[in-house]
Coordinates of C-alpha atoms in Angstrom, one line a residue:
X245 CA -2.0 -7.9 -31.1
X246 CA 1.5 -8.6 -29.5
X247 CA 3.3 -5.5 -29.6
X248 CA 7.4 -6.1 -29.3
X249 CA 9.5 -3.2 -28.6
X250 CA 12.6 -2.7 -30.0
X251 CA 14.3 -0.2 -27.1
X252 CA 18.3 -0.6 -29.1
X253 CA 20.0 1.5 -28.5
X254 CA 22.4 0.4 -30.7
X255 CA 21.8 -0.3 -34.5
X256 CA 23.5 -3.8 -34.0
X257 CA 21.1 -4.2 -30.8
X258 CA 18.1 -3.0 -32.7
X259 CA 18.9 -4.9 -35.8
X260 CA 19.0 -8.0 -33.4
X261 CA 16.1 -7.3 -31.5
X262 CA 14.1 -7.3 -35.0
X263 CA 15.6 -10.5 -36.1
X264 CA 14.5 -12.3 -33.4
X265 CA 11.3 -11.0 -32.9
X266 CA 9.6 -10.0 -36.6
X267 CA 8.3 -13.4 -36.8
X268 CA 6.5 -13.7 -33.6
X269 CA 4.7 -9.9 -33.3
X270 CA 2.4 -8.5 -35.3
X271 CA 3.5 -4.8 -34.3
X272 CA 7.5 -3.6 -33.4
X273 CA 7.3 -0.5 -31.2
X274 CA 10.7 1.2 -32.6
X275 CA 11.6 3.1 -29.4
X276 CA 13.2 6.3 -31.5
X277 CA 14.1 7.9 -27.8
X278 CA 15.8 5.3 -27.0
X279 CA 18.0 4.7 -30.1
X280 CA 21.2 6.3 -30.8
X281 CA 21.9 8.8 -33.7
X282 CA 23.6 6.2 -35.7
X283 CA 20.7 3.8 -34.8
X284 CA 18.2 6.7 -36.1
X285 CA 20.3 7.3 -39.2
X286 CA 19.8 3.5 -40.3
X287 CA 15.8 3.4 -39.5
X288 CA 14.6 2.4 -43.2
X289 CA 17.0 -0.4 -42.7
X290 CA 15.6 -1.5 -39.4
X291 CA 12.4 -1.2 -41.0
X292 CA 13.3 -3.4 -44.2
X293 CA 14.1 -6.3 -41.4
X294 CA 10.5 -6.1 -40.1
X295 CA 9.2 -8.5 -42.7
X296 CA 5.5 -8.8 -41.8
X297 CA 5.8 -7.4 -38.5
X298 CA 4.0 -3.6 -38.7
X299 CA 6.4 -1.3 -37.4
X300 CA 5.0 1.6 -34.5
X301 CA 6.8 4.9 -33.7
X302 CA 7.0 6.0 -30.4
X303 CA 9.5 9.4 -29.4
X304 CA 8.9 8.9 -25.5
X305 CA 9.1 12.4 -23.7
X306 CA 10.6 12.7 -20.6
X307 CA 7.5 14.0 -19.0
X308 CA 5.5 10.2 -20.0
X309 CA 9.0 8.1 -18.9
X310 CA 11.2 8.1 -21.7
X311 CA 14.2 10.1 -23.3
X312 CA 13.0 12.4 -25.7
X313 CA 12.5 16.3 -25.4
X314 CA 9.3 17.7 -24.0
X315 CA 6.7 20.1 -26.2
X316 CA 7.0 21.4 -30.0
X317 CA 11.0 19.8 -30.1
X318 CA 9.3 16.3 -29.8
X319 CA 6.7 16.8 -32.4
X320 CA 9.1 18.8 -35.0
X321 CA 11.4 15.5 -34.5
X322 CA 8.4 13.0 -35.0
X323 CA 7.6 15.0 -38.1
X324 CA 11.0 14.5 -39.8
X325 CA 10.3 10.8 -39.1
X326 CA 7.2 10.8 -41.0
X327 CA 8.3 11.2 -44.5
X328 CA 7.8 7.2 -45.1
X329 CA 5.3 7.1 -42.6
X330 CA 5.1 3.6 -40.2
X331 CA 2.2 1.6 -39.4
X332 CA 1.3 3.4 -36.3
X333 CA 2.5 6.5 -35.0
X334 CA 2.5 6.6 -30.7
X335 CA 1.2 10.2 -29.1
X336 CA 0.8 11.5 -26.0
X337 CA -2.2 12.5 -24.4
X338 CA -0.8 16.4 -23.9
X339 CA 0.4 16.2 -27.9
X340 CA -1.6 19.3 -29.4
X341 CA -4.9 17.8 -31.0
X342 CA -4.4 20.4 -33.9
X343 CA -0.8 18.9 -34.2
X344 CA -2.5 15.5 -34.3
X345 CA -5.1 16.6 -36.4
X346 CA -3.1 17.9 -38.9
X347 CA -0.3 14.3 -38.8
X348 CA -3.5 12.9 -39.2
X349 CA -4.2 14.4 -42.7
X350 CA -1.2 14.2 -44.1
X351 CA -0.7 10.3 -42.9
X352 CA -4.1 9.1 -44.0
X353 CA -2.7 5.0 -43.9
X354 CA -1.3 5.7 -40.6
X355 CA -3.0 4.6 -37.3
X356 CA -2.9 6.4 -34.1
X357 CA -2.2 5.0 -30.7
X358 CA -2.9 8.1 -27.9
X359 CA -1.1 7.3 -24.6
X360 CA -0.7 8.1 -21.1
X361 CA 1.8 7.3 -18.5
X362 CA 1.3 7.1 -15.1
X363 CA 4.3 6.0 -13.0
X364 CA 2.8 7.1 -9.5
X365 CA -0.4 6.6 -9.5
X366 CA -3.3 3.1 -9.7
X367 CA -6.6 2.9 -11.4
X368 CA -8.0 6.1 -9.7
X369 CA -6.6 8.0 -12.4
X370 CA -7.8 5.9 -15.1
X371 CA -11.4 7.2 -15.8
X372 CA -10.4 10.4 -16.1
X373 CA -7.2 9.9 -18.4
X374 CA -9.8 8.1 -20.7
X375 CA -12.2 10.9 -20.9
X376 CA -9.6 13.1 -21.6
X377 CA -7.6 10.5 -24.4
X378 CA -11.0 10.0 -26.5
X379 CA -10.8 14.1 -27.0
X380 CA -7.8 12.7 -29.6
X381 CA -8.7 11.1 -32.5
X382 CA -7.2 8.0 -32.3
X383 CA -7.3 4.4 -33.2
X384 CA -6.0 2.6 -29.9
X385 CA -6.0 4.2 -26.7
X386 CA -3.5 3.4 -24.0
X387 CA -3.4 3.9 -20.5
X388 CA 0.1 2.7 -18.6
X389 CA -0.6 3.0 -14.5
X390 CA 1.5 1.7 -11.8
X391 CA 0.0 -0.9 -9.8
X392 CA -0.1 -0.6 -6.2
X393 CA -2.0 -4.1 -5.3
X394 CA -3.8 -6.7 -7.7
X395 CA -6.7 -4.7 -6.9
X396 CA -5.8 -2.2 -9.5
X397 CA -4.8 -4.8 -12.1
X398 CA -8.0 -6.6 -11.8
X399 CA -10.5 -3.5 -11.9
X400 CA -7.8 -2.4 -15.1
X401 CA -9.2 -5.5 -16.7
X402 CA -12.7 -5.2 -15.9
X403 CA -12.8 -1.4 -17.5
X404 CA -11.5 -3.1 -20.5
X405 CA -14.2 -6.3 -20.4
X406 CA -16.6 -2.9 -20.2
X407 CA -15.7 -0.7 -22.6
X408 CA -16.4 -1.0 -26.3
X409 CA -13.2 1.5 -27.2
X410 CA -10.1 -0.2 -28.4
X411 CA -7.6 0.0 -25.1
X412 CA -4.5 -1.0 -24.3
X413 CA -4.4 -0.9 -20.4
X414 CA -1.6 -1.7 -18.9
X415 CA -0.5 -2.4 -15.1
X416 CA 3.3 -1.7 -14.9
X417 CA 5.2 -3.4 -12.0
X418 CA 5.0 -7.3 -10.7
X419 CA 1.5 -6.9 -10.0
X420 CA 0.6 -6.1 -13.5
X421 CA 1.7 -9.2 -14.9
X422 CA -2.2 -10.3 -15.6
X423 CA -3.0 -7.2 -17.6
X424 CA -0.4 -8.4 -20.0
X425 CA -1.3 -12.0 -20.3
X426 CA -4.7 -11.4 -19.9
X427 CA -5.6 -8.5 -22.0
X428 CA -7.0 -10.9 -25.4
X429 CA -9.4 -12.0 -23.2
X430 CA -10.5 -8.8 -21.9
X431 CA -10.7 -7.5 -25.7
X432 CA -7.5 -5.4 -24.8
X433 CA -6.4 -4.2 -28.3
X434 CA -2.9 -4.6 -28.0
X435 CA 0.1 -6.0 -25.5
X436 CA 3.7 -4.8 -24.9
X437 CA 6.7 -7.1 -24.9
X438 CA 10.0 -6.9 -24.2
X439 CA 12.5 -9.1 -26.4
X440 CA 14.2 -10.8 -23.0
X441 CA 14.7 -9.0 -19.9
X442 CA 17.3 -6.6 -20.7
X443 CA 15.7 -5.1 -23.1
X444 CA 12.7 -4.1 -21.4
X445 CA 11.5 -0.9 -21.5
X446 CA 9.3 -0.6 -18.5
X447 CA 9.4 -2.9 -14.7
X448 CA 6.6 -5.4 -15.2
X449 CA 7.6 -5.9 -19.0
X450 CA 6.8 -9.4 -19.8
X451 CA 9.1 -11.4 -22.4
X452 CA 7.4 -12.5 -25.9
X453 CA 8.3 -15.7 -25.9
X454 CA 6.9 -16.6 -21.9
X455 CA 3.9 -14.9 -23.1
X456 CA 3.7 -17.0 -26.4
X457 CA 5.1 -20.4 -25.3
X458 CA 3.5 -21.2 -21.4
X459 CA 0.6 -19.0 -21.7
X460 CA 0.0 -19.1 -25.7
X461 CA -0.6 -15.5 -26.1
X462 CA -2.3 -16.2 -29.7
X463 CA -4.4 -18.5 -28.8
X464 CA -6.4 -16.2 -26.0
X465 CA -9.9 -14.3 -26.8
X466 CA -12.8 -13.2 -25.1
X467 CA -13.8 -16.6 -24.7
X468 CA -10.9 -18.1 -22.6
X469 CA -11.9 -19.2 -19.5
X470 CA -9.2 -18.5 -16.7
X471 CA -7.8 -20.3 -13.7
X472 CA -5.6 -18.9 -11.3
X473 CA -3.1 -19.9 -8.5
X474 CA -3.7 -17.6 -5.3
X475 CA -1.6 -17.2 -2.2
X476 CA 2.3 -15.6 -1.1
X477 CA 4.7 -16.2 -2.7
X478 CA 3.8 -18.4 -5.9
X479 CA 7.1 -18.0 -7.5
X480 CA 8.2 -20.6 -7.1
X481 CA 5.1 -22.9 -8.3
X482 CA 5.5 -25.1 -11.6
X483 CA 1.7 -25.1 -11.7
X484 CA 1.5 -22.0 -14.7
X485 CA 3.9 -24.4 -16.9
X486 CA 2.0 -27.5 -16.1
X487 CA -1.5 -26.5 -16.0
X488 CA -1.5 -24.3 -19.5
X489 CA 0.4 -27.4 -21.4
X490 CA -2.6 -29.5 -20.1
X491 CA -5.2 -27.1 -21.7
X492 CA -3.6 -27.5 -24.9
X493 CA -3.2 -31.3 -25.0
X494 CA -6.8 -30.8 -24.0
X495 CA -7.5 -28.3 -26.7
X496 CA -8.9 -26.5 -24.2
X497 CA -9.8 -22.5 -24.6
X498 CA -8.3 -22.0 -21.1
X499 CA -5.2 -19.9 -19.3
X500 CA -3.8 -20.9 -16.1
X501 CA -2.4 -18.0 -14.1
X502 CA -0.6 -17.3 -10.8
X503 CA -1.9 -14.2 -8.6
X504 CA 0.4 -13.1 -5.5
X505 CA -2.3 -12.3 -2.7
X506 CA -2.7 -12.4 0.9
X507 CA -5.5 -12.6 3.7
X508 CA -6.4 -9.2 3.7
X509 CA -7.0 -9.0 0.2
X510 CA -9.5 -11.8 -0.3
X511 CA -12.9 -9.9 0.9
X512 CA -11.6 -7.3 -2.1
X513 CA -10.3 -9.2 -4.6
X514 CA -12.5 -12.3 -4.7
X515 CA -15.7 -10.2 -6.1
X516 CA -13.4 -8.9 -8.8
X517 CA -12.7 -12.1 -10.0
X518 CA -15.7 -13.4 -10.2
X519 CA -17.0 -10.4 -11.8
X520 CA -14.1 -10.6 -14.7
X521 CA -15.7 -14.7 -15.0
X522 CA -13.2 -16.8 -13.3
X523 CA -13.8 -20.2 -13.2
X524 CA -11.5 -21.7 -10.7
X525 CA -8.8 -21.5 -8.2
X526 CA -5.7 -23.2 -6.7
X527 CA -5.3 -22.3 -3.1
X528 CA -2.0 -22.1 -1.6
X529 CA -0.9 -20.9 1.6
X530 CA -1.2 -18.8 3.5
X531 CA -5.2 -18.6 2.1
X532 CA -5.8 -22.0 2.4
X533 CA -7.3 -21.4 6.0
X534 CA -8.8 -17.5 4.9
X535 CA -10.5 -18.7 2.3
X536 CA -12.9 -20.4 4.0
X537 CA -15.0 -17.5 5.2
X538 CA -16.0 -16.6 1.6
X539 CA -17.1 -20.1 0.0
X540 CA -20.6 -20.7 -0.3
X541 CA -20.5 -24.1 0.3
X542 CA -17.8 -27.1 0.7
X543 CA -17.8 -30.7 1.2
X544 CA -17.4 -32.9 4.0
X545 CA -13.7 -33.0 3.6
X546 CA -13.3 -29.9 4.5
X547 CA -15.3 -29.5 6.3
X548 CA -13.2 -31.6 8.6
X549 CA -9.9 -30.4 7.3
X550 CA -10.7 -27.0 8.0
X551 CA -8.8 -25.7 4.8
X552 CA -9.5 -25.6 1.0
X553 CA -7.0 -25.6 -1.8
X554 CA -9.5 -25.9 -4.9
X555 CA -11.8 -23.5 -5.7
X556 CA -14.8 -23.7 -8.3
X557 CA -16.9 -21.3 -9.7
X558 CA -20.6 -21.9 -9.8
X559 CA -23.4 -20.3 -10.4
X560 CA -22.0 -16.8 -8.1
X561 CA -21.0 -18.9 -5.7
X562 CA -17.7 -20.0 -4.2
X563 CA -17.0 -23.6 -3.9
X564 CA -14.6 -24.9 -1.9
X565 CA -13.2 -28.8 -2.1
X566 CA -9.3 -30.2 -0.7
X567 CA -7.1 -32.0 -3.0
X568 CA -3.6 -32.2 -0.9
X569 CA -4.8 -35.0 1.1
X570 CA -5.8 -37.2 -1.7
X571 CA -3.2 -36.3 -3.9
X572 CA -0.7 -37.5 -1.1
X573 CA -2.7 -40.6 -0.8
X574 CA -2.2 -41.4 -4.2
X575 CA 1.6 -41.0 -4.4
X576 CA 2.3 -43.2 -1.2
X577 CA -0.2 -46.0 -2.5
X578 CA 1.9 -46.3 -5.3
X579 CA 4.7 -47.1 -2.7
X580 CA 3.3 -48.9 0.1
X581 CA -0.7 -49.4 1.1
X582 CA -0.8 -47.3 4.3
X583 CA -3.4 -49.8 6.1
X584 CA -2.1 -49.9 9.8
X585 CA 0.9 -48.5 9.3
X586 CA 2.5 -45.7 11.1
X587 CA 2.6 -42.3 9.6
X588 CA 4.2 -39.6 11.2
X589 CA 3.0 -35.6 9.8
X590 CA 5.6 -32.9 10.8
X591 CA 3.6 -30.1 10.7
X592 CA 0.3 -29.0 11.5
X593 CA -0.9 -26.6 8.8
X594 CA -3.3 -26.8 6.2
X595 CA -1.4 -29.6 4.5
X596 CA -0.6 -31.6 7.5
X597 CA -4.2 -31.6 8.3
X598 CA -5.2 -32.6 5.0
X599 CA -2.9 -35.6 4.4
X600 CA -3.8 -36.6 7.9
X601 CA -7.7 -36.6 7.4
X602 CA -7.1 -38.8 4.2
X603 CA -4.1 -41.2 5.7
X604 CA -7.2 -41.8 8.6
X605 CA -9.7 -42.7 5.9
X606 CA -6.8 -45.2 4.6
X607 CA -6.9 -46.4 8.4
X608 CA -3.2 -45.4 8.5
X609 CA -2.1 -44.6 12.2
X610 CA -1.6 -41.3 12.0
X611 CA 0.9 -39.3 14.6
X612 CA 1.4 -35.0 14.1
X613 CA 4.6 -33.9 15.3
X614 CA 5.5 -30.3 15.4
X615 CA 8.0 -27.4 16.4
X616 CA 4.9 -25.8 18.3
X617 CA 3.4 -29.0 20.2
X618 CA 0.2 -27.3 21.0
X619 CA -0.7 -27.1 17.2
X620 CA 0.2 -30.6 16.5
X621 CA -1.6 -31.5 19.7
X622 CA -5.2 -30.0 18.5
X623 CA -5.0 -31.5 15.3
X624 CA -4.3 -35.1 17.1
X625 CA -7.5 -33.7 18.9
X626 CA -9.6 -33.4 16.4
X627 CA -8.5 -36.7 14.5
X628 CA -8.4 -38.6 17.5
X629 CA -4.8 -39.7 17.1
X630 CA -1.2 -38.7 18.9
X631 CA 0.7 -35.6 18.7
X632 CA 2.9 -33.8 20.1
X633 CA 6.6 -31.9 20.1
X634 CA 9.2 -32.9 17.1
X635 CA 11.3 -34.7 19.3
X636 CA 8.9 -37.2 19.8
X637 CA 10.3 -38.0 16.6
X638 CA 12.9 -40.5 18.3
X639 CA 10.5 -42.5 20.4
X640 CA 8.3 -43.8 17.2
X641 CA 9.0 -47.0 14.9
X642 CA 7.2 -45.5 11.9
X643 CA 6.7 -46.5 8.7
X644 CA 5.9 -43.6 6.9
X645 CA 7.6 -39.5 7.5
X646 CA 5.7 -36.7 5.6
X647 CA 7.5 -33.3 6.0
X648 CA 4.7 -31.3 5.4
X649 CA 6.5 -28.1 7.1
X650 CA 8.3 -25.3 5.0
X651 CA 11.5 -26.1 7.1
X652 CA 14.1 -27.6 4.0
X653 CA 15.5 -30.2 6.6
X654 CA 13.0 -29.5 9.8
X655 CA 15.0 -32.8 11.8
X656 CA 18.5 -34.0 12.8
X657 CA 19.3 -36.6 10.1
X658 CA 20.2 -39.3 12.4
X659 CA 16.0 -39.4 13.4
X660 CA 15.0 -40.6 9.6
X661 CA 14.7 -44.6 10.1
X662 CA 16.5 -46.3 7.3
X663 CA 13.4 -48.6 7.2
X664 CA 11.0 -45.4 6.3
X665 CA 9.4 -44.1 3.7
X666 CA 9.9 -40.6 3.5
X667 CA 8.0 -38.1 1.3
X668 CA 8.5 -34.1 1.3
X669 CA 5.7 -31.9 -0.2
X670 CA 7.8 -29.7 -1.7
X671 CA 7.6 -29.6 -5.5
X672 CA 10.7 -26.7 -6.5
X673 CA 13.3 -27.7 -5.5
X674 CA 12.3 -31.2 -6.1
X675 CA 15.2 -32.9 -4.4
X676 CA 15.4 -31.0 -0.8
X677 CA 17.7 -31.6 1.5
X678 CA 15.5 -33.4 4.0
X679 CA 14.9 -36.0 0.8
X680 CA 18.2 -36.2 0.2
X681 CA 19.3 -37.4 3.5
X682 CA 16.5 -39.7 3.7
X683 CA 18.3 -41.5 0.5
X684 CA 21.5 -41.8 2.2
X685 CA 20.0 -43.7 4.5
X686 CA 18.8 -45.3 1.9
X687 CA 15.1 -44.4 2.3
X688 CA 12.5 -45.1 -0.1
X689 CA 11.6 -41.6 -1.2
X690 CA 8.3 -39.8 -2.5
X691 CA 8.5 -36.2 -4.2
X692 CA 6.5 -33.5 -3.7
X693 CA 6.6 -33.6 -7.5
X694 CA 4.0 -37.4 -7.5
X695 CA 1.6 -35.1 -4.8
X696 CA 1.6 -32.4 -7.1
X697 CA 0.6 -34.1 -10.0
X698 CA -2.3 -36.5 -8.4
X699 CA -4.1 -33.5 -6.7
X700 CA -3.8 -31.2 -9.9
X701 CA -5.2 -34.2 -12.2
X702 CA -8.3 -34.1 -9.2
X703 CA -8.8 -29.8 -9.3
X704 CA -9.2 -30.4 -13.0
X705 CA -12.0 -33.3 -12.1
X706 CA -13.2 -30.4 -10.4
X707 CA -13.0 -27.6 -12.4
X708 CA -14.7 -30.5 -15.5
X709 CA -11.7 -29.9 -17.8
X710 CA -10.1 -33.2 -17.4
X711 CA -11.4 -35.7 -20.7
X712 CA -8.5 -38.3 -19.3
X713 CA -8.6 -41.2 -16.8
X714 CA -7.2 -39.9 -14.0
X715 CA -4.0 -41.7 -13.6
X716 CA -2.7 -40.5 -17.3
X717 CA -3.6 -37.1 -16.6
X718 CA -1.2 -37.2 -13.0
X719 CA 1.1 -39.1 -15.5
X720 CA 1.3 -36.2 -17.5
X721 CA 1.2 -33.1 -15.6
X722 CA 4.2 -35.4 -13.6
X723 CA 6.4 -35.6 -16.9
X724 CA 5.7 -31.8 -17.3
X725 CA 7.0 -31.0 -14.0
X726 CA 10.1 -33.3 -13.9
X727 CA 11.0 -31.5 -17.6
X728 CA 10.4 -28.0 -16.4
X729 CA 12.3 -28.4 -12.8
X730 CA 15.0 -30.5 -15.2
X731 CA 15.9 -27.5 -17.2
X732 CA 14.7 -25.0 -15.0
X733 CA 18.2 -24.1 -12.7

């Protein structure tokens, strides 16, 4: 169930909230701590605007987060709430049982959530706060814990894949975004919203309408399969609005979601995964290089590049495959054919390498330039080609400039040849200013955006959810991203 809370605090706040939201949840936590006295005086007609949306108490002490008294005041208050008694009625896990007991008899019709709060502490405390919530007869149970890393999140929602009790576990913070969007396919019973982001009631609070429109919230079960973007940061990938629009025009049962991570959390995180039944990744930096201790296997591409962006998994194992280079490929064929012509990489990461190894296959001439010559020179090494510092720049007639560097505008203008073809490998902001001084020179341009789409279109190859030729798929996840960047400021 999607669970919107209505935090107020005014009645004309509240009554707003409702309006907007009792057509998209199927529960409306009214937040009675939050609401003022005029608010609380009005409650039956809050409750009249629910339409089909269940309404679900919750008086909030201040000992659990919230703004309502501590002991016996908070349950003689909930009591004088009960006369027309909601849906669901929200108690805490240090609420008497006898007191529950008894609200229990008395409210036959009315179900139970028992709740715990932990602002402080990660999953540790999570088997124990169970044991000690099923002592309370209850219909959901729901445990709230601050996350510390993913690592909490992820073993959250593998207790819940586990356990045959109807939970509600929640990670609160930025890092607890997945036990929100996740938690239908985990068999999570229910999921907090906020109505936008000033009204939420927690930090980590996710807004209905992200979790109903790009993910589609109501649409997720324990079958979904899920894909993931890895790496730091990923805010400012387009890939969780382009990929989960693709798995609907598929009709696909699949969520796309982004995971902040870094190095050091691989060796515990990718287990996790696997054991919750992932089925693939997107790889961006700066794991692209770190992932490849823990595949199982990768092709030859790799193997040369020395980085992976895609992963699938197989059979518990970890494969690893590179998509950059190709999808580059594909956006500058549609330009120009780069047979014999001079390419010049600035940079000499993962990406650089990758566009490089594929521009060679092309039999482009192929010429890394970069801030620290000695990583530009190894990678000329290894491919057999030139490199060297970025100043080297000026020397070169070239026909093709990739800035493959997270540097917006990594060269003096005056060294882009009008002549050139210039292509960044930036996707947001899709017109940076390195592009933009290459079209006052009046450069043939290639967005990140056409690289984007062409090696997403291949990880879906990969990952066997792709039922379109190739070029309409890049097609569409390209119109996607041009809408979403369009509208997004």
């Amino acid at each position: 169930m999607l669970c919107v809370v209505i935090t107020g605090p005014s009645f004309t706040a509240a009554r707003a909230q409702i309006c907007k939201s009792a057509a998209i949840a199927d529960l409306l936590e009214f937040r009675l701590d939050l609401f003022t006295d005029e608010t609380l005086i009005h409650i039956e007609v809050l409750r009249s605007l629910a339409s089909a949306s269940q309404v679900l108490y919750t008086l909030r002490s201040q000992n659990q987060g919230g703004k309502g008294p501590n002991g016996n005041r908070r349950l003689e208050l909930i009591e004088t709430y009960l006369k027309n008694p909601p849906a669901y009625l929200d108690v805490e896990i240090h609420d008497s049982l006898d007191w529950v007991l008894a609200i229990r008899a008395a409210c036959p019709q009315m179900k139970i959530i028992a709740s715990v709060h932990y602002f402080t502490s990660g999953f540790e405390v999570v088997p124990t706060a169970l044991k000690l919530l099923e002592l309370i007869p209850a219909d959901i149970y729901k445990i709230a814990i601050q996350a510390v890393s993913i690592e909490d999140t992820l073993k959250l929602m593998l207790l819940a894949k586990k356990t045959p009790l109807p939970l509600a576990l929640i990670s609160m913070g930025e890092k607890g975004e997945l036990s929100r969007i996740l938690s239908p396919v985990y068999g999570g019973a229910l999921t907090y919203a906020a109505v936008d982001e000033a009204a939420a009631a927690v930090p980590g609070q996710m807004i209905a309408e992200t979790l109903l429109q790009t993910y589609r919230f109501k649409t997720l079960n324990i079958k979904t399969q899920i894909y993931g973007l890895i790496g730091f940061p990923t805010s400012k990938s387009i890939s969780h609005h382009t990929h989960n629009a693709v798995f609907s025009l598929l009709g696909k049962n699949a969520v796309y979601v982004k995971v902040d991570l870094v190095p050091e959390e691989l060796e515990r995180v990718l287990p996790l995964l696997q054991a919750l039944g992932w089925q693939g990744l997107s790889v961006t930096m700066p794991l692209k290089a770190s992932i490849m201790d823990y595949l199982d296997a990768y092709d030859e591409a790799v193997s040369q590049i020395g980085v992976a962006n895609t992963v699938v998994f197989r059979a518990n194992q970890l494969l690893g495959f590179n998509t950059d280079g190709k999808g580059a490929l594909k956006a500058i064929k549609g330009k120009v054919d780069p047979k014999h012509k001079i390419l010049v990489i600035l940079g000499a990461g993962g990406a650089a390498s990758a566009i490089g190894y594929e521009a060679l296959q092309s039999s482009a001439n192929v010429i890394f330039l970069n801030r620290h010559p000695e990583k530009a020179l190894r990678l000329a090494q290894h491919y057999g080609c030139k490199g060297g510092d970025l100043a080297e720049l000026q020397t070169y007639a070239y026909d093709l400039l990739i800035n493959c560097t997270p540097d917006p505008m990594p060269i003096p203008e005056d060294w882009i040849h009008p002549q050139a073809i210039v292509m960044d490998i930036t996707t947001n902001p899709q017109k940076t200013p390195f592009l933009e001084a290459a079209l006052k020179k009046g450069c043939q341009v290639i967005y990140g955006l056409e690289m984007f789409a062409a090696q997403a279109a291949l990880q879906f190859e990969l990952w066997g959810k792709n039922t379109l030729p190739t070029t309409q798929m890049q097609d569409f996840i390209q119109e996607l991203g041009e809408a979403y960047l369009t509208q997004t400021p």
